[in-house]
Amino acid sequence: MSSPATDASDANAVDDLGGLAVLTAAEASAFLTSVTEVASGSSPETALPVLTLALSQVLVAGARLGAIQDVVPEDRFEPDAADDDADPLRTGLANVFAGIDDYVYVVDPITSSERADGSITNDLVDIAVALSHGLKHYAAGRTTEALWWWQFSYLSEWGDRALMALRALLSILSHLRLDVDEETAGEAEFDALHP
């Protein structure tokens, strides 16, 4: 028989996980909304900043999941849940990132210097599929299963994908904002020094 203190501790842990599930579900939904809007191609001029912000926010959600102890699902198997067709999302994002989609990354910066090719589109779609899968568990009332999935997939896949995509987007933004021809830079310097 457990003591009242143990029961209170268990109840607090369940409450904390419930709050984390609500917060993660909201952040996952916000990410999916942002990515879907960008993929629609309706506002190409805001695609880079919107996705940079969306990835940064979902990485905060992932960091919370990675910082807690392992979530253990009640059942030792995952109920079947059909994933949505990601092809329309992939096609839309590929159109948005045509010509700037590919990048190179280090596979594991701790254990090797092996490099591989990456794709912002594929990263965003993989993250969206993983988050959506967890949202299906959450919507079905399987909160612990949703948290387990989000935590596991963050540590094994989408956390890394989000970091790589964010780094690639930051590089693109930096080049767009900072790369200027010498004549333009010289004129700006002159104007700044001679008001």
XYZ file of N, CA, C and O in Angstrom, residues 13-29 61 64-65 68 71 131 134-139 141-151:
160
model
N 2.928 14.248 -10.673
C 3.619 13.848 -11.897
C 2.630 13.717 -13.046
O 2.898 14.162 -14.170
N 1.464 13.127 -12.763
C 0.439 12.987 -13.802
C -0.062 14.362 -14.241
O -0.230 14.629 -15.428
N -0.299 15.256 -13.268
C -0.733 16.615 -13.600
C 0.310 17.340 -14.438
O -0.027 18.028 -15.404
N 1.588 17.203 -14.051
C 2.665 17.845 -14.810
C 2.715 17.317 -16.244
O 2.878 18.082 -17.190
N 2.584 15.994 -16.401
C 2.602 15.409 -17.740
C 1.377 15.846 -18.536
O 1.468 16.093 -19.736
N 0.235 15.960 -17.867
C -0.964 16.432 -18.555
C -0.788 17.855 -19.071
O -1.160 18.166 -20.198
N -0.209 18.710 -18.239
C 0.065 20.084 -18.665
C 1.059 20.129 -19.800
O 0.906 20.923 -20.751
N 2.085 19.281 -19.734
C 3.080 19.223 -20.802
C 2.440 18.738 -22.102
O 2.757 19.240 -23.184
N 1.530 17.789 -21.996
C 0.849 17.278 -23.190
C 0.010 18.373 -23.844
O 0.025 18.523 -25.070
N -0.712 19.147 -23.033
C -1.527 20.240 -23.563
C -0.637 21.256 -24.275
O -0.928 21.702 -25.397
N 0.461 21.630 -23.634
C 1.384 22.607 -24.205
C 2.027 22.081 -25.488
O 2.110 22.791 -26.498
N 2.460 20.828 -25.476
C 3.099 20.240 -26.659
C 2.113 20.125 -27.811
O 2.461 20.398 -28.966
N 0.883 19.738 -27.499
C -0.139 19.634 -28.548
C -0.387 20.994 -29.186
O -0.509 21.104 -30.419
N -0.445 22.043 -28.382
C -0.666 23.393 -28.911
C 0.505 23.818 -29.799
O 0.304 24.390 -30.882
N 1.725 23.534 -29.362
C 2.899 23.930 -30.144
C 3.029 23.101 -31.413
O 3.426 23.614 -32.459
N 2.671 21.815 -31.330
C 2.688 20.965 -32.528
C 1.658 21.464 -33.538
O 1.943 21.554 -34.741
N 0.480 21.815 -33.065
C -0.567 22.330 -33.950
C -0.146 23.646 -34.597
O -0.376 23.866 -35.794
N 9.618 23.208 -27.513
C 8.746 22.108 -27.082
C 9.541 20.816 -26.982
O 9.399 20.049 -26.021
N 11.816 20.712 -23.914
C 11.068 20.352 -22.694
C 10.907 18.844 -22.603
O 11.061 18.252 -21.544
N 10.573 18.216 -23.731
C 10.392 16.763 -23.746
C 11.703 16.043 -23.456
O 11.723 15.017 -22.770
N 12.811 16.025 -19.530
C 12.124 15.250 -18.491
C 12.550 13.791 -18.573
O 13.140 13.357 -19.562
N 9.167 9.152 -20.738
C 7.736 8.881 -20.608
C 7.522 7.425 -21.002
O 7.999 6.982 -22.052
N 4.996 15.076 -35.573
C 4.136 15.843 -34.669
C 2.665 15.491 -34.881
O 1.896 15.367 -33.923
N 1.731 12.202 -33.190
C 1.483 12.390 -31.764
C 0.153 13.073 -31.495
O -0.549 12.737 -30.537
N -0.214 14.028 -32.352
C -1.497 14.712 -32.185
C -2.673 13.754 -32.336
O -3.711 13.929 -31.686
N -2.526 12.739 -33.167
C -3.604 11.747 -33.309
C -3.794 10.970 -32.012
O -4.929 10.711 -31.599
N -2.699 10.589 -31.372
C -2.809 9.925 -30.062
C -3.455 10.868 -29.053
O -4.325 10.469 -28.283
N -3.032 12.108 -29.076
C -3.553 13.096 -28.125
C -5.052 13.305 -28.334
O -5.828 13.325 -27.374
N -5.465 13.451 -29.581
C -6.880 13.668 -29.889
C -7.735 12.467 -29.500
O -8.914 12.613 -29.160
N -7.309 10.793 -26.878
C -7.308 10.690 -25.419
C -6.155 9.875 -24.860
O -6.119 9.605 -23.662
N -5.214 9.482 -25.704
C -4.050 8.713 -25.245
C -2.885 9.678 -24.980
O -1.905 9.719 -25.709
N -3.025 10.453 -23.908
C -2.077 11.518 -23.596
C -0.667 10.992 -23.364
O 0.310 11.533 -23.899
N -0.559 9.930 -22.570
C 0.769 9.378 -22.282
C 1.412 8.841 -23.548
O 2.606 9.010 -23.774
N 0.612 8.200 -24.391
C 1.120 7.680 -25.666
C 1.612 8.826 -26.550
O 2.654 8.734 -27.190
N 0.853 9.924 -26.564
C 1.262 11.086 -27.360
C 2.585 11.641 -26.858
O 3.498 11.910 -27.649
N 2.708 11.805 -25.540
C 3.957 12.324 -24.965
C 5.120 11.384 -25.240
O 6.220 11.824 -25.573
N 4.866 10.088 -25.076
C 5.924 9.115 -25.355
C 6.378 9.272 -26.799
O 7.575 9.328 -27.075
N 5.434 9.337 -27.743
C 5.793 9.432 -29.149
C 6.554 10.719 -29.440
O 7.574 10.714 -30.127
N 6.039 11.840 -28.944
C 6.717 13.114 -29.197
C 8.134 13.098 -28.625
O 9.066 13.576 -29.263
N 8.295 12.562 -27.408
C 9.616 12.523 -26.789
C 10.556 11.607 -27.569
O 11.679 11.985 -27.900
